[in-house]
mmCIF file of C-alpha atoms in Angstrom:
data_model
loop_
_atom_site.group_PDB
_atom_site.id
_atom_site.type_symbol
_atom_site.label_atom_id
_atom_site.label_comp_id
_atom_site.label_asym_id
_atom_site.label_seq_id
_atom_site.Cartn_x
_atom_site.Cartn_y
_atom_site.Cartn_z
ATOM 1 C CA MET A 291 52.512 37.311 49.732
ATOM 2 C CA ASN A 292 54.092 34.067 51.491
ATOM 3 C CA GLY A 293 50.080 33.269 52.739
ATOM 4 C CA ARG A 294 48.157 32.865 49.631
ATOM 5 C CA PRO A 295 49.631 29.429 48.446
ATOM 6 C CA ARG A 296 49.118 28.043 51.753
ATOM 7 C CA THR A 297 45.179 29.838 51.270
ATOM 8 C CA ALA A 298 44.839 28.554 47.956
ATOM 9 C CA ALA A 299 45.770 24.858 47.732
ATOM 10 C CA PRO A 300 43.491 23.148 50.343
ATOM 11 C CA VAL A 301 40.652 25.156 48.273
ATOM 12 C CA LEU A 302 41.607 23.549 44.763
ATOM 13 C CA LEU A 303 42.270 20.048 46.089
ATOM 14 C CA LEU A 304 38.976 20.096 48.182
ATOM 15 C CA LEU A 305 37.333 21.593 44.123
ATOM 16 C CA LEU A 306 39.075 18.689 42.363
ATOM 17 C CA LEU A 307 37.951 16.461 45.001
ATOM 18 C CA SER A 308 34.329 17.562 43.977
ATOM 19 C CA LEU A 309 34.613 17.559 40.657
ATOM 20 C CA LEU A 310 36.477 13.658 40.763
ATOM 21 C CA LEU A 311 34.143 12.192 43.242
ATOM 22 C CA PHE A 312 30.316 13.471 43.669
ATOM 23 C CA PRO A 313 29.612 13.490 40.027
ATOM 24 C CA ALA A 314 30.949 9.844 39.169
ATOM 25 C CA SER A 315 27.945 8.603 40.773
ATOM 26 C CA PRO A 316 24.850 10.388 39.218
ATOM 27 C CA LEU A 317 26.236 10.615 35.368
ATOM 28 C CA ALA A 318 27.680 7.111 35.218
ATOM 29 C CA PRO A 319 23.817 5.382 34.437
ATOM 30 C CA ALA A 320 22.884 7.868 31.980
ATOM 31 C CA GLY A 321 26.700 7.803 30.422
ATOM 32 C CA SER A 322 26.014 3.985 30.348
ATOM 33 C CA ALA A 323 22.321 4.143 28.617
ATOM 34 C CA ALA A 324 23.008 6.931 26.453
ATOM 35 C CA ALA A 325 26.438 4.583 25.253
ATOM 36 C CA ALA A 326 23.965 1.545 25.090
ATOM 37 C CA GLY A 327 21.750 3.813 23.125
ATOM 38 C CA LYS A 328 18.509 1.138 23.853
ATOM 39 C CA PRO A 329 14.917 2.867 24.795
ATOM 40 C CA ALA A 330 13.411 2.726 27.833
ATOM 41 C CA VAL A 331 10.299 3.611 29.325
ATOM 42 C CA THR A 332 8.955 4.383 32.771
ATOM 43 C CA LEU A 333 4.959 4.392 34.475
ATOM 44 C CA SER A 334 4.046 6.843 37.260
ATOM 45 C CA GLY A 335 2.714 4.026 38.271
ATOM 46 C CA ALA A 336 2.272 -0.109 38.064
ATOM 47 C CA GLU A 337 -1.507 -0.145 38.404
ATOM 48 C CA ALA A 338 -4.477 2.745 38.138
ATOM 49 C CA GLY A 339 -8.093 2.149 37.150
ATOM 50 C CA THR A 340 -10.430 3.282 34.076
ATOM 51 C CA GLY A 341 -10.473 7.136 34.099
ATOM 52 C CA ALA A 342 -7.635 8.056 35.589
ATOM 53 C CA SER A 343 -4.203 8.475 33.683
ATOM 54 C CA VAL A 344 -0.715 6.994 34.067
ATOM 55 C CA THR A 345 2.351 9.477 32.964
ATOM 56 C CA VAL A 346 4.878 7.988 30.518
ATOM 57 C CA SER A 347 8.648 8.597 30.092
ATOM 58 C CA GLY A 348 11.055 7.763 27.976
ATOM 59 C CA SER A 349 14.439 7.849 27.241
ATOM 60 C CA GLY A 350 17.529 6.930 24.459
ATOM 61 C CA TRP A 351 14.864 6.980 21.162
ATOM 62 C CA ARG A 352 15.694 8.379 18.614
ATOM 63 C CA PRO A 353 15.401 12.235 18.636
ATOM 64 C CA ARG A 354 12.611 13.531 16.876
ATOM 65 C CA THR A 355 10.537 10.507 16.226
ATOM 66 C CA LEU A 356 6.558 9.640 16.457
ATOM 67 C CA LEU A 357 5.385 7.194 18.858
ATOM 68 C CA MET A 358 2.098 5.466 19.610
ATOM 69 C CA LEU A 359 1.651 4.717 23.759
ATOM 70 C CA LEU A 360 -1.364 2.515 23.932
ATOM 71 C CA ILE A 361 -2.541 0.066 26.796
ATOM 72 C CA CYS A 362 -3.314 -4.064 25.076
ATOM 73 C CA GLY A 363 -4.061 -6.511 27.049
ATOM 74 C CA ARG A 364 -3.240 -10.435 26.599
ATOM 75 C CA ALA A 365 0.817 -9.109 26.320
ATOM 76 C CA SER A 366 3.533 -9.464 28.712
ATOM 77 C CA PRO A 367 7.099 -7.760 27.673
ATOM 78 C CA ALA A 368 8.548 -11.470 27.045
ATOM 79 C CA ARG A 369 6.143 -12.627 24.550
ATOM 80 C CA GLY A 370 4.937 -8.868 23.212
ATOM 81 C CA LEU A 371 1.309 -9.140 22.229
ATOM 82 C CA THR A 372 0.099 -12.118 21.199
ATOM 83 C CA GLY A 373 -3.090 -10.568 19.888
ATOM 84 C CA GLY A 374 -1.362 -8.134 17.940
ATOM 85 C CA THR A 375 -2.806 -4.479 18.323
ATOM 86 C CA ASN A 376 -6.322 -5.544 18.109
ATOM 87 C CA SER A 377 -6.215 -6.459 21.831
ATOM 88 C CA CYS A 378 -5.034 -2.417 22.473
ATOM 89 C CA ALA A 379 -7.121 0.550 23.643
ATOM 90 C CA ASN A 380 -6.612 2.039 20.452
ATOM 91 C CA ALA A 381 -9.389 4.740 20.288
ATOM 92 C CA ASP A 382 -7.680 6.027 23.548
ATOM 93 C CA GLY A 383 -4.476 5.867 22.346
ATOM 94 C CA ARG A 384 -1.772 8.862 22.480
ATOM 95 C CA ALA A 385 1.058 9.655 20.831
ATOM 96 C CA VAL A 386 4.258 11.860 21.239
ATOM 97 C CA THR A 387 7.279 13.109 19.533
ATOM 98 C CA THR A 388 10.351 12.697 21.277
ATOM 99 C CA ASP A 389 13.353 15.848 21.584
ATOM 100 C CA ALA A 390 16.405 16.068 20.394
ATOM 101 C CA GLN A 391 17.639 13.961 22.901
ATOM 102 C CA GLY A 392 15.498 11.277 22.456
ATOM 103 C CA ARG A 393 13.126 11.935 25.466
ATOM 104 C CA PHE A 394 9.296 12.138 26.280
ATOM 105 C CA THR A 395 6.462 12.040 28.698
ATOM 106 C CA ARG A 396 2.875 12.013 27.658
ATOM 107 C CA ALA A 397 -0.047 11.483 29.718
ATOM 108 C CA LEU A 398 -1.876 8.148 28.972
ATOM 109 C CA PRO A 399 -5.518 7.874 29.970
ATOM 110 C CA VAL A 400 -6.393 4.053 31.731
ATOM 111 C CA SER A 401 -9.365 2.298 29.446
ATOM 112 C CA GLU A 402 -9.725 -1.246 29.287
ATOM 113 C CA PRO A 403 -8.509 -3.173 26.242
ATOM 114 C CA PRO A 404 -10.702 -5.356 24.311
ATOM 115 C CA ASP A 405 -8.659 -8.878 26.124
ATOM 116 C CA PRO A 406 -8.043 -9.741 29.314
ATOM 117 C CA CYS A 407 -4.744 -8.628 31.262
ATOM 118 C CA PRO A 408 -1.944 -9.297 31.617
ATOM 119 C CA CYS A 409 -1.735 -5.911 30.529
ATOM 120 C CA VAL A 410 1.273 -3.836 29.148
ATOM 121 C CA VAL A 411 1.524 -0.441 28.001
ATOM 122 C CA HIS A 412 3.198 -0.477 24.284
ATOM 123 C CA VAL A 413 5.667 1.889 22.922
ATOM 124 C CA ALA A 414 6.204 1.983 19.787
ATOM 125 C CA THR A 415 7.623 3.705 16.885
ATOM 126 C CA ALA A 416 5.118 5.024 14.011
ATOM 127 C CA THR A 417 7.558 5.918 11.513
ATOM 128 C CA GLY A 418 11.267 4.333 10.471
ATOM 129 C CA ALA A 419 13.025 1.905 12.131
ATOM 130 C CA ARG A 420 10.789 -0.658 14.102
ATOM 131 C CA ALA A 421 11.350 -0.465 17.940
ATOM 132 C CA GLN A 422 8.830 -0.705 20.806
ATOM 133 C CA VAL A 423 8.686 -1.429 24.472
ATOM 134 C CA ASP A 424 6.429 -3.449 26.310
ATOM 135 C CA VAL A 425 5.955 -2.246 30.871
ATOM 136 C CA VAL A 426 3.805 -4.652 33.198
ATOM 137 C CA PHE A 427 1.393 -2.588 33.793
ATOM 138 C CA ARG A 428 -2.549 -3.554 36.002
ATOM 139 C CA VAL A 429 -5.727 -2.348 35.017
ATOM 140 C CA ALA A 430 -7.741 -2.206 38.419
ATOM 141 C CA GLY A 431 -11.031 -4.196 37.898
ATOM 142 C CA HIS A 432 -10.426 -5.088 34.261
ATOM 143 C CA PRO A 433 -10.433 -9.651 34.397
ATOM 144 C CA VAL A 434 -7.064 -11.339 34.308
ATOM 145 C CA GLU A 435 -6.334 -14.563 31.922
ATOM 146 C CA PRO A 436 -2.738 -16.399 31.557
ATOM 147 C CA LEU A 437 -1.961 -16.004 27.995
ATOM 148 C CA PRO A 438 -2.474 -18.605 25.649
ATOM 149 C CA ALA A 439 0.371 -21.776 25.222
ATOM 150 C CA ALA A 440 1.997 -21.475 22.478
ATOM 151 C CA SER A 441 1.377 -23.744 19.512
ATOM 152 C CA SER A 442 3.955 -26.890 19.511
ATOM 153 C CA ALA A 443 1.771 -28.978 17.390
ATOM 154 C CA GLY A 444 3.319 -27.096 14.539
ATOM 155 C CA GLY A 445 6.872 -26.479 15.489
ATOM 156 C CA ARG A 446 7.851 -22.923 16.850
ATOM 157 C CA LEU A 447 9.665 -20.952 14.148
ATOM 158 C CA ALA A 448 11.215 -17.930 14.523
ATOM 159 C CA VAL A 449 13.192 -15.409 12.634
ATOM 160 C CA LEU A 450 16.739 -15.563 12.026
ATOM 161 C CA THR A 451 17.034 -13.097 9.755
ATOM 162 C CA ASP A 452 16.259 -9.480 9.069
ATOM 163 C CA THR A 453 13.151 -9.296 6.790
ATOM 164 C CA ARG A 454 13.046 -7.206 4.018
ATOM 165 C CA LEU A 455 10.341 -6.322 1.194
ATOM 166 C CA ASP A 456 11.501 -6.916 -2.483
ATOM 167 C CA GLY A 457 10.453 -5.508 -5.676
ATOM 168 C CA SER A 458 9.864 -2.054 -6.572
ATOM 169 C CA GLY A 459 6.930 -0.169 -8.559
ATOM 170 C CA GLY A 460 6.144 0.035 -12.190
ATOM 171 C CA LEU A 461 4.086 2.500 -14.252
ATOM 172 C CA LEU A 462 1.145 1.176 -13.621
ATOM 173 C CA THR A 463 1.371 1.521 -10.171
ATOM 174 C CA TRP A 464 2.381 5.378 -10.658
ATOM 175 C CA PHE A 465 -1.070 5.589 -12.260
ATOM 176 C CA GLY A 466 -2.533 4.144 -9.178
ATOM 177 C CA ALA A 467 -2.033 -0.038 -9.225
ATOM 178 C CA PRO A 468 -2.132 -1.756 -6.165
ATOM 179 C CA PRO A 469 1.271 -1.978 -4.631
ATOM 180 C CA ALA A 470 3.381 -5.180 -4.577
ATOM 181 C CA ARG A 471 5.995 -6.454 -2.831
ATOM 182 C CA THR A 472 7.584 -9.774 -1.800
ATOM 183 C CA LEU A 473 7.986 -10.490 1.912
ATOM 184 C CA VAL A 474 11.457 -12.117 2.346
ATOM 185 C CA LEU A 475 13.245 -13.495 5.323
ATOM 186 C CA THR A 476 15.084 -16.956 6.824
ATOM 187 C CA VAL A 477 12.889 -19.073 9.994
ATOM 188 C CA GLY A 478 14.637 -21.431 11.625
ATOM 189 C CA ASN A 479 12.113 -24.205 13.113
ATOM 190 C CA LEU A 480 13.195 -24.467 16.949
ATOM 191 C CA GLY A 481 10.800 -26.922 17.969
ATOM 192 C CA THR A 482 11.183 -30.834 18.444
ATOM 193 C CA THR A 483 8.664 -31.270 15.705
ATOM 194 C CA THR A 484 8.613 -31.021 11.744
ATOM 195 C CA VAL A 485 6.648 -27.591 10.595
ATOM 196 C CA LYS A 486 5.161 -28.995 6.892
ATOM 197 C CA ASP A 487 3.169 -26.108 5.006
ATOM 198 C CA PRO A 488 3.111 -23.970 7.672
ATOM 199 C CA VAL A 489 -0.226 -21.030 6.882
ATOM 200 C CA PHE A 490 1.767 -17.534 7.966
ATOM 201 C CA GLN A 491 -0.784 -14.437 8.928
ATOM 202 C CA VAL A 492 0.543 -11.244 6.954
ATOM 203 C CA GLY A 493 -0.775 -8.290 7.896
ATOM 204 C CA THR A 494 -0.898 -4.092 6.327
ATOM 205 C CA ALA A 495 -0.927 -1.246 9.406
ATOM 206 C CA HIS A 496 -1.636 2.208 7.791
ATOM 207 C CA GLY A 497 0.410 4.697 10.139
ATOM 208 C CA VAL A 498 -0.720 3.758 13.930
ATOM 209 C CA PHE A 499 -4.010 1.839 12.821
ATOM 210 C CA ALA A 500 -3.880 -1.925 13.417
ATOM 211 C CA PRO A 501 -2.967 -3.728 10.700
ATOM 212 C CA GLN A 502 -5.673 -5.609 8.346
ATOM 213 C CA TRP A 503 -4.666 -10.138 8.593
ATOM 214 C CA ASP A 504 -4.297 -12.022 5.473
ATOM 215 C CA GLU A 505 -3.065 -16.128 5.422
ATOM 216 C CA ARG A 506 -0.201 -17.293 3.370
ATOM 217 C CA GLN A 507 0.447 -20.456 2.806
ATOM 218 C CA TRP A 508 4.478 -21.391 2.424
ATOM 219 C CA ARG A 509 4.319 -24.601 0.348
ATOM 220 C CA GLY A 510 7.917 -26.395 2.428
ATOM 221 C CA THR A 511 8.932 -28.512 5.169
ATOM 222 C CA ILE A 512 11.369 -27.048 8.130
ATOM 223 C CA PRO A 513 12.497 -30.017 10.120
ATOM 224 C CA PRO A 514 13.778 -29.776 13.955
ATOM 225 C CA GLY A 515 16.605 -27.379 14.045
ATOM 226 C CA GLY A 516 16.592 -26.728 10.687
ATOM 227 C CA LYS A 517 16.092 -23.164 8.567
ATOM 228 C CA ALA A 518 14.194 -22.406 5.214
ATOM 229 C CA ARG A 519 14.366 -19.350 3.212
ATOM 230 C CA VAL A 520 10.112 -18.401 3.257
ATOM 231 C CA LYS A 521 8.871 -15.134 0.342
ATOM 232 C CA LEU A 522 4.989 -13.965 0.851
ATOM 233 C CA PRO A 523 3.398 -11.863 -1.462
ATOM 234 C CA VAL A 524 2.522 -8.031 0.151
ATOM 235 C CA GLU A 525 -0.130 -6.327 -1.764
ATOM 236 C CA LEU A 526 -1.875 -3.383 -1.197
ATOM 237 C CA SER A 527 -4.965 -1.496 -2.340
ATOM 238 C CA ALA A 528 -4.922 0.553 -5.351
ATOM 239 C CA GLY A 529 -3.805 4.007 -4.809
ATOM 240 C CA ALA A 530 -2.134 3.636 -1.397
ATOM 241 C CA HIS A 531 0.570 5.759 -0.166
ATOM 242 C CA GLY A 532 2.334 7.019 2.601
ATOM 243 C CA ASP A 533 4.092 5.245 6.117
ATOM 244 C CA TYR A 534 2.935 1.100 6.223
ATOM 245 C CA THR A 535 4.491 -1.335 8.347
ATOM 246 C CA VAL A 536 4.132 -4.705 6.920
ATOM 247 C CA SER A 537 3.735 -7.749 10.006
ATOM 248 C CA LEU A 538 3.577 -11.381 9.862
ATOM 249 C CA LYS A 539 2.509 -13.380 12.395
ATOM 250 C CA TYR A 540 2.596 -17.250 13.581
ATOM 251 C CA GLY A 541 0.840 -19.350 15.839
ATOM 252 C CA GLY A 542 -0.842 -16.160 17.589
ATOM 253 C CA ARG A 543 2.938 -14.530 17.434
ATOM 254 C CA VAL A 544 4.297 -11.899 15.878
ATOM 255 C CA LEU A 545 7.686 -12.936 14.192
ATOM 256 C CA ALA A 546 8.602 -9.812 11.974
ATOM 257 C CA GLU A 547 7.596 -6.173 10.980
ATOM 258 C CA GLN A 548 8.802 -4.226 8.328
ATOM 259 C CA PRO A 549 8.339 -0.414 7.581
ATOM 260 C CA TRP A 550 6.796 0.628 4.083
ATOM 261 C CA ASP A 551 7.730 3.836 2.375
ATOM 262 C CA VAL A 552 4.887 3.806 -0.308
ATOM 263 C CA GLY A 553 5.025 6.625 -2.727
ATOM 264 C CA ARG A 554 2.403 8.394 -3.793
ATOM 265 C CA PRO A 555 0.669 8.144 -7.412
ATOM 266 C CA TRP A 556 0.972 11.001 -9.162
ATOM 267 C CA GLY A 557 0.062 9.872 -12.402
ATOM 268 C CA VAL A 558 -3.123 10.056 -10.508
ATOM 269 C CA THR A 559 -2.937 13.600 -10.484
ATOM 270 C CA LEU A 560 -1.188 14.658 -13.311
ATOM 271 C CA PHE A 561 -4.091 12.769 -14.666
ATOM 272 C CA TRP A 562 -6.970 14.368 -13.560
ATOM 273 C CA ILE A 563 -5.249 17.923 -14.390
ATOM 274 C CA LEU A 564 -4.781 16.938 -17.740
ATOM 275 C CA LEU A 565 -8.361 16.156 -17.691
ATOM 276 C CA CYS A 566 -9.855 19.100 -16.278
ATOM 277 C CA LEU A 567 -7.287 21.364 -19.074
ATOM 278 C CA VAL A 568 -8.353 19.195 -21.931
ATOM 279 C CA VAL A 569 -11.857 19.069 -21.182
ATOM 280 C CA PRO A 570 -12.668 22.602 -20.596
ATOM 281 C CA ALA A 571 -11.161 23.242 -24.213
ATOM 282 C CA ALA A 572 -13.013 20.090 -26.250
ATOM 283 C CA VAL A 573 -16.211 21.483 -24.767
ATOM 284 C CA PHE A 574 -15.132 25.366 -26.199
ATOM 285 C CA ARG A 575 -14.119 23.723 -29.328
ATOM 286 C CA ILE A 576 -17.485 21.977 -29.995
ATOM 287 C CA GLY A 577 -19.437 25.284 -28.945
ATOM 288 C CA MET A 578 -17.522 27.447 -31.269
ATOM 289 C CA ALA A 579 -19.032 24.800 -34.213
ATOM 290 C CA VAL A 580 -22.020 25.077 -32.873
ATOM 291 C CA VAL A 581 -22.552 28.487 -33.336
ATOM 292 C CA ASP A 582 -20.436 29.230 -36.389
ATOM 293 C CA ARG A 583 -23.090 26.746 -38.235
ATOM 294 C CA VAL A 584 -26.078 27.941 -36.922
ATOM 295 C CA ARG A 585 -25.886 31.638 -37.461
ATOM 296 C CA PRO A 586 -27.014 32.901 -40.427
ATOM 297 C CA ARG A 587 -24.417 33.982 -43.211
ATOM 298 C CA ASN A 588 -24.651 37.162 -45.325
ATOM 299 C CA ARG A 589 -23.662 36.961 -49.013
ATOM 300 C CA ARG A 590 -21.436 39.736 -50.295
ATOM 301 C CA ALA A 591 -20.830 40.336 -53.512
ATOM 302 C CA ARG A 592 -17.887 40.377 -55.689
ATOM 303 C CA PRO A 593 -16.513 44.120 -55.699
ATOM 304 C CA THR A 594 -15.437 45.169 -58.713
ATOM 305 C CA ARG A 595 -13.039 48.406 -60.343
ATOM 306 C CA ARG A 596 -14.398 51.313 -60.832
ATOM 307 C CA GLY A 597 -14.033 53.152 -64.062
ATOM 308 C CA ARG A 598 -13.797 49.959 -65.365
ATOM 309 C CA ARG A 599 -14.937 49.845 -69.858
ATOM 310 C CA THR A 600 -16.599 47.619 -71.490
ATOM 311 C CA ARG A 601 -16.082 46.686 -75.034
ATOM 312 C CA LYS A 602 -17.444 48.775 -77.963
ATOM 313 C CA GLY A 603 -19.566 46.625 -80.106
ATOM 314 C CA PRO A 604 -23.558 45.921 -80.804
ATOM 315 C CA GLY A 605 -25.531 45.636 -77.609
ATOM 316 C CA PRO A 606 -28.673 46.528 -76.085
ATOM 317 C CA ASP A 607 -28.669 50.693 -76.677
ATOM 318 C CA GLY A 608 -27.808 49.624 -81.150
ATOM 319 C CA PRO A 609 -24.298 49.432 -82.834
ATOM 320 C CA GLY A 610 -22.750 52.641 -81.077
ATOM 321 C CA GLY A 611 -24.002 52.135 -78.110
ATOM 322 C CA ARG A 612 -22.481 50.632 -74.984
ATOM 323 C CA GLU A 613 -23.709 48.386 -71.903
ATOM 324 C CA PRO A 614 -24.376 49.116 -68.486
ATOM 325 C CA SER A 615 -21.227 50.006 -66.820
ATOM 326 C CA ALA A 616 -21.323 48.156 -63.600
ATOM 327 C CA VAL A 617 -22.017 49.010 -59.881
ATOM 328 C CA PRO A 618 -19.540 50.897 -58.501
ATOM 329 C CA ALA A 619 -17.575 49.552 -55.559
ATOM 330 C CA SER A 620 -18.426 51.925 -53.467
ATOM 331 C CA THR A 621 -22.116 51.679 -53.497
ATOM 332 C CA SER A 622 -21.369 47.525 -53.284
ATOM 333 C CA ALA A 623 -19.857 48.497 -49.805
ATOM 334 C CA ILE A 624 -22.632 49.647 -48.895
ATOM 335 C CA LEU A 625 -25.123 47.657 -50.418
ATOM 336 C CA PRO A 626 -23.846 44.086 -49.717
ATOM 337 C CA TRP A 627 -26.902 42.456 -50.282
ATOM 338 C CA PHE A 628 -27.247 43.113 -53.924
ATOM 339 C CA THR A 629 -25.784 41.877 -56.833
ATOM 340 C CA PRO A 630 -24.161 44.160 -59.488
ATOM 341 C CA GLY A 631 -26.806 45.402 -62.024
ATOM 342 C CA THR A 632 -29.649 45.660 -59.354
ATOM 343 C CA ALA A 633 -28.514 48.161 -56.905
ATOM 344 C CA PRO A 634 -30.788 51.127 -56.533
ATOM 345 C CA VAL A 635 -31.055 54.484 -57.839
ATOM 346 C CA THR A 636 -28.996 56.741 -55.621
ATOM 347 C CA ALA A 637 -29.723 60.633 -55.592
ATOM 348 C CA ASP A 638 -26.251 60.850 -56.471
ATOM 349 C CA ARG A 639 -26.870 58.907 -59.554
ATOM 350 C CA LEU A 640 -29.750 60.757 -60.510
ATOM 351 C CA SER A 641 -28.249 64.348 -60.337
ATOM 352 C CA ALA A 642 -25.229 62.829 -62.750
ATOM 353 C CA PRO A 643 -25.905 63.667 -66.503
ATOM 354 C CA HIS A 644 -25.901 60.690 -68.513
ATOM 355 C CA ASP A 645 -24.317 60.220 -71.782
ATOM 356 C CA ASP A 646 -24.507 57.731 -74.087
ATOM 357 C CA ARG A 647 -21.734 58.956 -75.996
ATOM 358 C CA PRO A 648 -18.861 56.567 -77.061
ATOM 359 C CA THR A 649 -15.926 58.131 -75.359
ATOM 360 C CA SER A 650 -12.987 58.154 -77.299
ATOM 361 C CA PRO A 651 -9.383 57.319 -75.483
ATOM 362 C CA ARG A 652 -7.157 60.399 -74.589
ATOM 363 C CA LEU A 653 -4.066 60.756 -76.797
ATOM 364 C CA PRO A 654 -0.715 62.232 -75.954
ATOM 365 C CA ALA A 655 -0.070 66.080 -76.359
ATOM 366 C CA GLY A 656 1.106 67.304 -79.751
ATOM 367 C CA ARG A 657 -0.811 63.886 -81.810
ATOM 368 C CA GLU A 658 -3.438 64.686 -84.103
ATOM 369 C CA PRO A 659 -6.161 61.991 -84.292
ATOM 370 C CA SER A 660 -5.922 60.031 -87.369
ATOM 371 C CA GLU A 661 -8.159 59.630 -90.515
#
């Protein structure tokens, strides 16, 4: 009984020391990376030739996020993609979705980008908030040229605040009109010369495709060290919908990117549904009207009451005669195309006795006819 505490005390002490000391070193970096929340990318190798592949691993990204992996030329981690995604090997790019912890691993085939190196492996989000990481990578056998110098003749502009898209869609946009917004941002002149009437390039990209650039000139002057509010129009093609990315570039450098979720033009769908219902109904009505006009019509005689008596008086048979009785309703019903008085003589009419004497009205019982 007295030996158990002496044996258990050293064991418990060793367990506490192992829990406090040994897990501290491997868990400290992971805890700091998770707290920082910055996306990171690592490569299985820094150089590879065309036809090989490099394994790209990442952590710290948003969970369940679609990423695109590209090998781009004329780029660096400090300056980014100076030529945009047009300088990347887009045909051999890969897409990957992060797991619940924001990690991923994907094999990326090595191919030569359209522009010369320095090259990077470009990892960026395809949807949602913009996030990207560029890692230096060398493509063996691909030419290398220095990066183009930043243009200083027109100053050096930088974005000072977050960009946004102002505006909303209207009724015409709901029916397929081109969606339009206004890109609003604040830029500052970090150079030593005044910038007057700068010409920006506004690009729109759908999903993982390369942006289509259009020039937009802003009228105004930005002195060295000054800033200005810039508003540039952005317009998509008619019927556009889905996830788009609006990019702003000046002096060969991308200044800002803004995601744009364009709604589907449901008015166009409603129009086609109504068209598929109205046109067949109209054709059916027109066809029925034509058939009703073309088909032959049967002339039916107006039926008369059976047993209808005509008034007495001079007639074709003399003073005491009576006019021929009308055709019975049964005969008119059987032979509708004959008019009254022209029905043919049937067997029942030939066998029936013919009496031309006038009939007297029936009197009630017990009364004598007056003289």
